[in-house]
Amino acid sequence: MFLDERSANLLKLLQHSPISKMKELEAQTGLTRRQIQYGLSKANDWLQFHGYQPIQYNREMGYSFSETIRDEELNVKLTKRNYIFSETDREKVFYLMILLSQEELSVYHFQTITGVSRNTVLKDLKRLKEKNRDISLKIQYSKQDGYVVIGESRTKRYIIERLVHDVLNSPNSEWIMECIWGNHEKQISSIRLQLERAERKLGITFTDERLHELSYLFLCTDQLIGKGEELQADQSWAPFVATEEYKLVEEMTGTNAFQSVWSETENLYAALHLLSMNRTKDISPLKDDEVIQHLLQEIVEEFERLAFVHLKDKEQLCQQLYVHFKPAYYRLRYGLPQMNPMTGRVQKVYPELHHLTKKSLWVLEKEVGCPVSEEEVPISRFILADGCAGKEPHWMIENGRLSCARMVSASAISSFIH
């Protein structure tokens, strides 16, 4: 298992300073709190993989590490590279290389990066070409341009977003990321700092996973612009020029964190991503979004009708749901992808509740003019908070309808509907 340099340095630091608080780590490393937390998480994965005790955290004392790892042992494990790419991983690497690289790519480049034979590369590329036929993209080769992807710019970006999500959530993400973005670590850090600044100015907090993903999406966009991939304008985006998100994106892409010159269209598309990414906090007032406020009220009322329950504190419920509903609204309205790894688990554990929630969302489908996908059905938490003491409620089907054995509060249903 590969450990990146930042995580390794944090691990070495804790070895020599057995107990450190977050402020001390920030001062010693120059990293942000979020960067440190992410690095320590990676370090713990590496430690457990190699049979060591993980780094411990105590609110009063800070971070501590009781194990002893010799520096030379750590260095050997950090630099030992014997990873063999699977067929699926090779496809992701090849596809991202073709989509993002400004270099003229040949079979030799793919062989060099993955260490497989020429015949294996050709078989992988043939399989990739066949898969692309269903999405109106074509992979072709010429001596002059090498391997390129021909097709509509929005479709390419959609595929890149899917690939980035898959790569960042892959067990082998470190290896794939190193192949594609190994020379862009400083730029990624700069982009992330800019996004954290945007969070503070907007009064929002993205989930850690989405902030990480957003950093790479902005990098990919910068790479696409650099290779001359022009994004087609969409007139429906025009109103977003007046938003705070657009102004911040315009400022951000004008800094030295980005190497390419972004057009208004690219900035608008990036602003839409800020609006559509999942977050854990949003202090913007609900009353400023009349359409979203009205939709939320209708969905909650429909949920009550279908479930035969009466929700208390509905105004509070709408405010809680707003944090999760607003990004979903923009994703559906403007056709931006959403990848939700919890979807399958929710359908399996709470099939009736999942079905009920999906039925309640016909109001949203009518507004945006398209069906709500399974990934967007906003259920991701399973335990009601309404005095259950950690126990799940008893949901049942009665006369073809879902019902609950107790009265449910706003805060309780909020745990389900996002």
Short mmCIF file of C-alpha atoms in Angstrom, two decimals:
data_model
loop_
_atom_site.label_atom_id
_atom_site.label_comp_id
_atom_site.label_asym_id
_atom_site.label_seq_id
_atom_site.Cartn_x
_atom_site.Cartn_y
_atom_site.Cartn_z
CA MET A 1 0.00 0.00 0.00
CA PHE A 2 1.34 3.42 -1.02
CA LEU A 3 1.67 6.31 1.44
CA ASP A 4 1.98 9.85 0.08
CA GLU A 5 4.72 12.21 1.20
CA ARG A 6 2.46 14.45 3.31
CA SER A 7 1.05 11.53 5.31
CA ALA A 8 4.55 10.06 5.76
CA ASN A 9 5.88 13.37 7.11
CA LEU A 10 3.01 13.62 9.59
CA LEU A 11 3.72 10.08 10.74
CA LYS A 12 7.42 10.83 11.22
CA LEU A 13 6.54 14.01 13.10
CA LEU A 14 4.34 12.11 15.55
CA GLN A 15 7.06 9.51 16.04
CA HIS A 16 9.46 12.18 17.28
CA SER A 17 6.80 14.20 19.13
CA PRO A 18 4.60 11.50 20.71
CA ILE A 19 1.74 13.89 21.54
CA SER A 20 0.77 16.88 19.39
CA LYS A 21 -2.29 19.09 19.26
CA MET A 22 -3.81 20.26 15.99
CA LYS A 23 -2.49 23.82 16.35
CA GLU A 24 1.04 22.49 16.86
CA LEU A 25 0.77 20.30 13.75
CA GLU A 26 -0.56 23.26 11.76
CA ALA A 27 2.35 25.44 12.91
CA GLN A 28 4.99 22.78 12.25
CA THR A 29 3.75 21.68 8.84
CA GLY A 30 2.11 24.79 7.39
CA LEU A 31 -0.88 22.63 6.44
CA THR A 32 -4.55 23.40 7.05
CA ARG A 33 -6.62 21.50 9.61
CA ARG A 34 -8.43 19.66 6.82
CA GLN A 35 -5.19 18.69 5.07
CA ILE A 36 -3.79 17.33 8.33
CA GLN A 37 -6.93 15.33 9.08
CA TYR A 38 -6.88 13.84 5.59
CA GLY A 39 -3.16 13.03 5.85
CA LEU A 40 -3.59 11.36 9.25
CA SER A 41 -6.48 9.30 7.91
CA LYS A 42 -4.23 8.04 5.09
CA ALA A 43 -1.43 7.36 7.59
CA ASN A 44 -3.80 5.27 9.75
CA ASP A 45 -4.85 3.22 6.72
CA TRP A 46 -1.17 2.54 5.98
CA LEU A 47 -0.36 1.67 9.62
CA GLN A 48 -3.20 -0.81 9.94
CA PHE A 49 -2.36 -2.37 6.58
CA HIS A 50 1.20 -3.05 7.85
CA GLY A 51 0.08 -4.31 11.27
CA TYR A 52 0.86 -1.22 13.39
CA GLN A 53 -1.42 0.46 15.92
CA PRO A 54 -3.21 3.51 14.49
CA ILE A 55 -2.66 7.11 15.60
CA GLN A 56 -4.86 7.88 18.60
CA TYR A 57 -6.78 11.10 19.24
CA ASN A 58 -7.79 12.56 22.60
CA ARG A 59 -9.65 15.85 22.80
CA GLU A 60 -7.57 17.04 25.75
CA MET A 61 -4.14 15.68 24.77
CA GLY A 62 -4.29 15.75 20.96
CA TYR A 63 -2.79 13.18 18.57
CA SER A 64 -0.47 10.46 19.83
CA PHE A 65 1.44 7.53 18.36
CA SER A 66 2.95 4.87 20.63
CA GLU A 67 4.54 2.59 18.00
CA THR A 68 8.15 2.83 16.82
CA ILE A 69 8.86 2.59 13.12
CA ARG A 70 12.44 2.92 11.97
CA ASP A 71 12.86 5.64 9.35
CA GLU A 72 14.63 3.25 7.01
CA GLU A 73 11.77 0.74 7.33
CA LEU A 74 9.25 3.47 6.62
CA ASN A 75 11.20 4.66 3.61
CA VAL A 76 11.42 1.15 2.15
CA LYS A 77 7.67 0.68 2.45
CA LEU A 78 7.05 4.12 1.00
CA THR A 79 9.16 3.62 -2.09
CA LYS A 80 8.55 -0.06 -2.84
CA ARG A 81 6.44 -0.19 -6.02
CA ASN A 82 5.19 -3.58 -7.08
CA TYR A 83 1.60 -2.75 -7.89
CA ILE A 84 0.07 -4.58 -10.86
CA PHE A 85 -2.77 -2.68 -12.50
CA SER A 86 -6.03 -4.55 -12.93
CA GLU A 87 -7.93 -4.41 -16.20
CA THR A 88 -10.44 -1.96 -14.67
CA ASP A 89 -7.69 0.30 -13.31
CA ARG A 90 -5.91 0.34 -16.67
CA GLU A 91 -9.11 1.45 -18.37
CA LYS A 92 -9.45 4.39 -15.97
CA VAL A 93 -5.80 5.38 -16.42
CA PHE A 94 -5.92 5.13 -20.22
CA TYR A 95 -9.20 7.01 -20.50
CA LEU A 96 -8.07 9.87 -18.26
CA MET A 97 -4.73 10.07 -20.06
CA ILE A 98 -6.45 10.39 -23.45
CA LEU A 99 -8.97 12.94 -22.17
CA LEU A 100 -6.53 15.16 -20.25
CA SER A 101 -3.03 14.80 -21.69
CA GLN A 102 -1.65 17.54 -23.94
CA GLU A 103 0.99 15.10 -25.15
CA GLU A 104 0.49 13.03 -28.32
CA LEU A 105 -0.12 9.58 -26.86
CA SER A 106 0.99 6.29 -28.41
CA VAL A 107 0.82 2.66 -27.22
CA TYR A 108 4.32 3.17 -25.79
CA HIS A 109 3.02 5.78 -23.30
CA PHE A 110 0.38 3.38 -21.97
CA GLN A 111 2.95 0.57 -21.70
CA THR A 112 5.36 2.79 -19.79
CA ILE A 113 2.78 3.98 -17.28
CA THR A 114 1.27 0.55 -16.46
CA GLY A 115 4.09 -1.87 -17.28
CA VAL A 116 1.96 -4.20 -19.41
CA SER A 117 2.65 -5.57 -22.90
CA ARG A 118 1.78 -3.90 -26.20
CA ASN A 119 -0.86 -6.56 -26.93
CA THR A 120 -2.51 -5.98 -23.54
CA VAL A 121 -2.63 -2.20 -24.18
CA LEU A 122 -4.21 -2.74 -27.61
CA LYS A 123 -6.83 -5.10 -26.13
CA ASP A 124 -7.64 -2.55 -23.39
CA LEU A 125 -8.00 0.28 -25.91
CA LYS A 126 -10.23 -1.85 -28.15
CA ARG A 127 -12.49 -2.64 -25.20
CA LEU A 128 -12.57 1.05 -24.23
CA LYS A 129 -13.55 2.03 -27.78
CA GLU A 130 -16.44 -0.43 -27.74
CA LYS A 131 -17.74 0.95 -24.44
CA ASN A 132 -17.68 4.49 -25.84
CA ARG A 133 -20.09 3.69 -28.66
CA ASP A 134 -23.03 3.97 -26.26
CA ILE A 135 -22.14 7.51 -25.14
CA SER A 136 -21.42 9.22 -28.47
CA LEU A 137 -17.68 9.52 -27.85
CA LYS A 138 -15.09 8.03 -30.18
CA ILE A 139 -11.48 7.12 -29.39
CA GLN A 140 -9.33 7.29 -32.50
CA TYR A 141 -5.64 7.24 -33.38
CA SER A 142 -3.52 9.08 -35.93
CA LYS A 143 0.25 9.39 -36.29
CA GLN A 144 -0.05 13.16 -36.11
CA ASP A 145 -2.25 13.50 -33.00
CA GLY A 146 -1.87 10.13 -31.27
CA TYR A 147 -4.90 8.83 -29.34
CA VAL A 148 -7.71 11.37 -28.92
CA VAL A 149 -11.36 11.40 -27.86
CA ILE A 150 -13.78 12.88 -30.38
CA GLY A 151 -17.18 14.10 -29.19
CA GLU A 152 -19.23 16.79 -27.48
CA SER A 153 -17.43 18.76 -24.76
CA ARG A 154 -20.19 18.37 -22.13
CA THR A 155 -20.14 14.58 -22.58
CA LYS A 156 -16.37 14.52 -22.06
CA ARG A 157 -16.72 16.49 -18.84
CA TYR A 158 -19.46 14.18 -17.64
CA ILE A 159 -17.20 11.17 -18.23
CA ILE A 160 -14.30 12.91 -16.46
CA GLU A 161 -16.50 13.59 -13.42
CA ARG A 162 -17.50 9.94 -13.26
CA LEU A 163 -13.89 8.81 -13.62
CA VAL A 164 -12.59 11.25 -10.98
CA HIS A 165 -15.21 10.04 -8.52
CA ASP A 166 -14.40 6.38 -9.24
CA VAL A 167 -10.65 6.95 -8.97
CA LEU A 168 -10.77 8.91 -5.70
CA ASN A 169 -12.99 6.23 -4.15
CA SER A 170 -10.99 3.29 -5.49
CA PRO A 171 -8.93 1.08 -3.12
CA ASN A 172 -6.02 1.70 -5.51
CA SER A 173 -6.58 5.43 -5.83
CA GLU A 174 -3.01 6.39 -4.84
CA TRP A 175 -1.50 4.52 -7.77
CA ILE A 176 -3.97 5.77 -10.36
CA MET A 177 -3.71 9.36 -9.11
CA GLU A 178 0.05 9.19 -9.26
CA CYS A 179 -0.11 8.06 -12.90
CA ILE A 180 -2.45 10.88 -13.92
CA TRP A 181 -1.68 13.76 -11.56
CA GLY A 182 1.67 12.82 -10.00
CA ASN A 183 3.25 16.09 -11.18
CA HIS A 184 0.37 18.29 -10.03
CA GLU A 185 0.52 17.95 -6.22
CA LYS A 186 1.38 21.61 -5.65
CA GLN A 187 -1.39 22.77 -7.97
CA ILE A 188 -3.92 20.51 -6.23
CA SER A 189 -2.93 21.99 -2.86
CA SER A 190 -3.28 25.53 -4.25
CA ILE A 191 -6.70 24.79 -5.74
CA ARG A 192 -7.88 23.25 -2.48
CA LEU A 193 -6.80 26.34 -0.54
CA GLN A 194 -8.78 28.50 -2.97
CA LEU A 195 -11.86 26.31 -2.50
CA GLU A 196 -11.53 26.48 1.30
CA ARG A 197 -11.39 30.26 0.98
CA ALA A 198 -14.58 30.14 -1.13
CA GLU A 199 -16.24 28.02 1.59
CA ARG A 200 -15.50 30.67 4.21
CA LYS A 201 -16.78 33.50 2.03
CA LEU A 202 -19.98 31.66 1.09
CA GLY A 203 -20.64 30.45 4.63
CA ILE A 204 -20.79 26.81 3.56
CA THR A 205 -18.81 23.65 4.33
CA PHE A 206 -18.48 20.90 1.76
CA THR A 207 -18.14 17.32 2.89
CA ASP A 208 -14.45 16.31 2.91
CA GLU A 209 -15.03 13.83 0.09
CA ARG A 210 -16.71 16.43 -2.11
CA LEU A 211 -14.06 19.08 -1.44
CA HIS A 212 -11.38 16.57 -2.43
CA GLU A 213 -13.35 15.67 -5.55
CA LEU A 214 -13.99 19.31 -6.43
CA SER A 215 -10.26 20.08 -6.25
CA TYR A 216 -9.53 17.45 -8.89
CA LEU A 217 -12.47 18.50 -11.07
CA PHE A 218 -11.14 22.07 -11.14
CA LEU A 219 -7.68 20.73 -12.01
CA CYS A 220 -9.14 18.61 -14.84
CA THR A 221 -10.99 21.63 -16.20
CA ASP A 222 -7.75 23.61 -16.15
CA GLN A 223 -6.06 20.79 -18.07
CA LEU A 224 -8.87 20.61 -20.63
CA ILE A 225 -8.70 24.36 -21.25
CA GLY A 226 -4.93 24.06 -21.59
CA LYS A 227 -5.28 21.49 -24.39
CA GLY A 228 -7.84 23.63 -26.24
CA GLU A 229 -11.04 21.80 -25.27
CA GLU A 230 -13.68 24.51 -25.54
CA LEU A 231 -16.87 24.08 -23.51
CA GLN A 232 -20.03 24.97 -25.40
CA ALA A 233 -22.06 27.78 -23.86
CA ASP A 234 -25.51 27.15 -22.38
CA GLN A 235 -27.89 30.10 -22.23
CA SER A 236 -29.60 28.71 -19.13
CA TRP A 237 -26.39 29.37 -17.18
CA ALA A 238 -26.39 33.12 -17.90
CA PRO A 239 -28.27 34.22 -14.72
CA PHE A 240 -25.49 32.75 -12.57
CA VAL A 241 -23.12 35.55 -13.59
CA ALA A 242 -24.75 37.62 -10.85
CA THR A 243 -24.22 35.04 -8.10
CA GLU A 244 -21.61 35.15 -5.38
CA GLU A 245 -20.43 31.70 -6.47
CA TYR A 246 -19.58 32.98 -9.95
CA LYS A 247 -17.69 36.00 -8.59
CA LEU A 248 -15.60 33.77 -6.33
CA VAL A 249 -14.85 31.31 -9.15
CA GLU A 250 -13.79 34.18 -11.40
CA GLU A 251 -11.43 35.45 -8.68
CA MET A 252 -10.15 31.93 -8.02
CA THR A 253 -9.38 31.01 -11.62
CA GLY A 254 -7.50 34.29 -12.04
CA THR A 255 -4.95 33.30 -9.39
CA ASN A 256 -1.69 31.44 -9.98
CA ALA A 257 -3.37 28.23 -8.76
CA PHE A 258 -4.56 27.86 -12.36
CA GLN A 259 -2.38 27.68 -15.46
CA SER A 260 -5.00 28.31 -18.15
CA VAL A 261 -7.21 31.29 -19.01
CA TRP A 262 -10.81 30.43 -18.14
CA SER A 263 -13.69 31.81 -20.24
CA GLU A 264 -16.99 33.03 -18.81
CA THR A 265 -18.57 29.72 -19.86
CA GLU A 266 -15.97 27.70 -17.94
CA ASN A 267 -16.40 29.91 -14.87
CA LEU A 268 -20.18 29.50 -15.04
CA TYR A 269 -19.86 25.71 -15.24
CA ALA A 270 -17.51 25.74 -12.25
CA ALA A 271 -19.93 27.98 -10.31
CA LEU A 272 -22.67 25.42 -10.93
CA HIS A 273 -20.43 22.80 -9.36
CA LEU A 274 -20.03 24.93 -6.25
CA LEU A 275 -23.82 25.14 -6.04
CA SER A 276 -24.35 21.44 -6.67
CA MET A 277 -21.75 19.84 -4.39
CA ASN A 278 -22.95 18.18 -1.17
CA ARG A 279 -22.22 20.14 1.97
CA THR A 280 -22.47 19.80 5.73
CA LYS A 281 -23.31 23.44 6.43
CA ASP A 282 -25.06 26.26 4.60
CA ILE A 283 -25.94 29.45 6.44
CA SER A 284 -27.56 31.19 3.46
CA PRO A 285 -31.17 32.06 4.40
CA LEU A 286 -33.92 29.80 3.07
CA LYS A 287 -36.18 32.75 2.29
CA ASP A 288 -33.77 33.89 -0.44
CA ASP A 289 -34.63 30.77 -2.48
CA GLU A 290 -38.37 30.97 -2.95
CA VAL A 291 -38.55 28.16 -5.51
CA ILE A 292 -36.58 25.78 -3.30
CA GLN A 293 -38.56 26.80 -0.21
CA HIS A 294 -41.86 26.09 -1.98
CA LEU A 295 -40.60 22.72 -3.29
CA LEU A 296 -39.42 21.63 0.14
CA GLN A 297 -42.77 22.47 1.71
CA GLU A 298 -44.64 20.51 -0.96
CA ILE A 299 -42.34 17.47 -0.65
CA VAL A 300 -42.69 17.40 3.15
CA GLU A 301 -46.49 17.63 2.87
CA GLU A 302 -46.49 14.81 0.31
CA PHE A 303 -44.33 12.70 2.62
CA GLU A 304 -46.84 13.26 5.44
CA ARG A 305 -49.73 12.26 3.20
CA LEU A 306 -48.09 9.06 1.94
CA ALA A 307 -46.72 7.96 5.33
CA PHE A 308 -49.80 8.87 7.40
CA VAL A 309 -47.61 10.83 9.83
CA HIS A 310 -47.77 14.36 11.17
CA LEU A 311 -44.43 16.15 11.31
CA LYS A 312 -43.81 18.69 14.04
CA ASP A 313 -41.57 21.74 13.54
CA LYS A 314 -41.91 21.68 9.74
CA GLU A 315 -40.18 25.03 9.35
CA GLN A 316 -37.14 23.65 11.17
CA LEU A 317 -37.29 20.51 9.04
CA CYS A 318 -37.24 22.53 5.80
CA GLN A 319 -34.22 24.48 7.03
CA GLN A 320 -32.39 21.23 7.85
CA LEU A 321 -33.27 19.69 4.50
CA TYR A 322 -32.22 22.83 2.65
CA VAL A 323 -28.51 22.07 3.15
CA HIS A 324 -28.92 18.79 1.23
CA PHE A 325 -31.77 19.69 -1.10
CA LYS A 326 -30.26 22.82 -2.67
CA PRO A 327 -27.26 21.04 -4.30
CA ALA A 328 -29.53 18.22 -5.53
CA TYR A 329 -31.89 20.76 -7.10
CA TYR A 330 -29.06 22.32 -9.13
CA ARG A 331 -27.67 18.93 -10.15
CA LEU A 332 -31.04 17.88 -11.53
CA ARG A 333 -31.89 21.23 -13.08
CA TYR A 334 -28.61 21.44 -15.01
CA GLY A 335 -27.83 17.79 -15.63
CA LEU A 336 -24.79 17.46 -13.36
CA PRO A 337 -23.88 13.92 -12.23
CA GLN A 338 -24.21 12.70 -8.66
CA MET A 339 -22.48 9.58 -7.37
CA ASN A 340 -23.93 8.25 -4.11
CA PRO A 341 -22.19 5.12 -2.76
CA MET A 342 -24.88 4.73 -0.07
CA THR A 343 -27.76 4.22 -2.53
CA GLY A 344 -27.58 0.42 -2.64
CA ARG A 345 -27.26 0.09 1.12
CA VAL A 346 -30.28 2.34 1.75
CA GLN A 347 -32.42 0.41 -0.73
CA LYS A 348 -31.49 -2.86 0.98
CA VAL A 349 -31.89 -1.76 4.61
CA TYR A 350 -34.92 0.53 4.21
CA PRO A 351 -36.67 -0.49 0.96
CA GLU A 352 -40.11 0.80 2.02
CA LEU A 353 -38.81 4.15 3.22
CA HIS A 354 -36.67 4.51 0.10
CA HIS A 355 -39.73 3.84 -2.05
CA LEU A 356 -41.84 6.29 -0.05
CA THR A 357 -39.28 9.07 -0.33
CA LYS A 358 -38.90 8.54 -4.08
CA LYS A 359 -42.68 8.78 -4.51
CA SER A 360 -42.69 12.05 -2.54
CA LEU A 361 -40.23 13.58 -5.00
CA TRP A 362 -42.68 13.73 -7.91
CA VAL A 363 -43.05 17.41 -6.99
CA LEU A 364 -39.35 17.97 -7.72
CA GLU A 365 -39.52 15.92 -10.94
CA LYS A 366 -42.35 18.12 -12.19
CA GLU A 367 -40.34 21.29 -11.46
CA VAL A 368 -37.06 20.21 -13.10
CA GLY A 369 -38.69 18.29 -15.96
CA CYS A 370 -36.79 15.02 -15.47
CA PRO A 371 -36.96 11.93 -13.24
CA VAL A 372 -35.00 11.81 -10.01
CA SER A 373 -32.35 9.09 -10.26
CA GLU A 374 -31.81 6.48 -7.54
CA GLU A 375 -28.55 8.25 -6.56
CA GLU A 376 -30.45 11.48 -5.92
CA VAL A 377 -33.16 9.98 -3.72
CA PRO A 378 -32.16 11.92 -0.60
CA ILE A 379 -31.82 9.25 2.05
CA SER A 380 -28.46 8.59 3.67
CA ARG A 381 -28.96 8.37 7.42
CA PHE A 382 -30.83 5.61 9.08
CA ILE A 383 -31.43 6.32 12.78
CA LEU A 384 -34.23 8.61 13.95
CA ALA A 385 -33.24 11.23 16.52
CA ASP A 386 -36.66 11.70 18.10
CA GLY A 387 -36.01 10.27 21.52
CA CYS A 388 -35.14 6.84 20.12
CA ALA A 389 -31.99 6.46 22.23
CA GLY A 390 -30.24 4.98 19.21
CA LYS A 391 -33.05 2.54 18.38
CA GLU A 392 -34.56 2.39 14.93
CA PRO A 393 -38.29 3.08 14.50
CA HIS A 394 -40.70 0.34 13.55
CA TRP A 395 -41.84 1.03 9.99
CA MET A 396 -44.50 -1.24 8.46
CA ILE A 397 -46.72 -1.57 5.41
CA GLU A 398 -50.43 -1.27 6.21
CA ASN A 399 -53.08 -1.32 3.48
CA GLY A 400 -50.46 -0.65 0.85
CA ARG A 401 -49.02 2.36 2.67
CA LEU A 402 -45.95 2.86 4.85
CA SER A 403 -46.63 3.82 8.47
CA CYS A 404 -44.54 4.36 11.59
CA ALA A 405 -45.31 3.14 15.10
CA ARG A 406 -44.70 6.59 16.61
CA MET A 407 -45.22 10.28 15.87
CA VAL A 408 -42.17 11.58 14.04
CA SER A 409 -40.59 14.99 14.57
CA ALA A 410 -38.96 17.24 12.00
CA SER A 411 -35.46 16.49 13.23
CA ALA A 412 -36.20 12.79 12.99
CA ILE A 413 -37.29 12.76 9.35
CA SER A 414 -34.37 15.06 8.55
CA SER A 415 -32.12 12.12 9.43
CA PHE A 416 -33.78 10.15 6.64
CA ILE A 417 -34.37 12.71 3.93
CA HIS A 418 -30.90 13.62 2.76
#
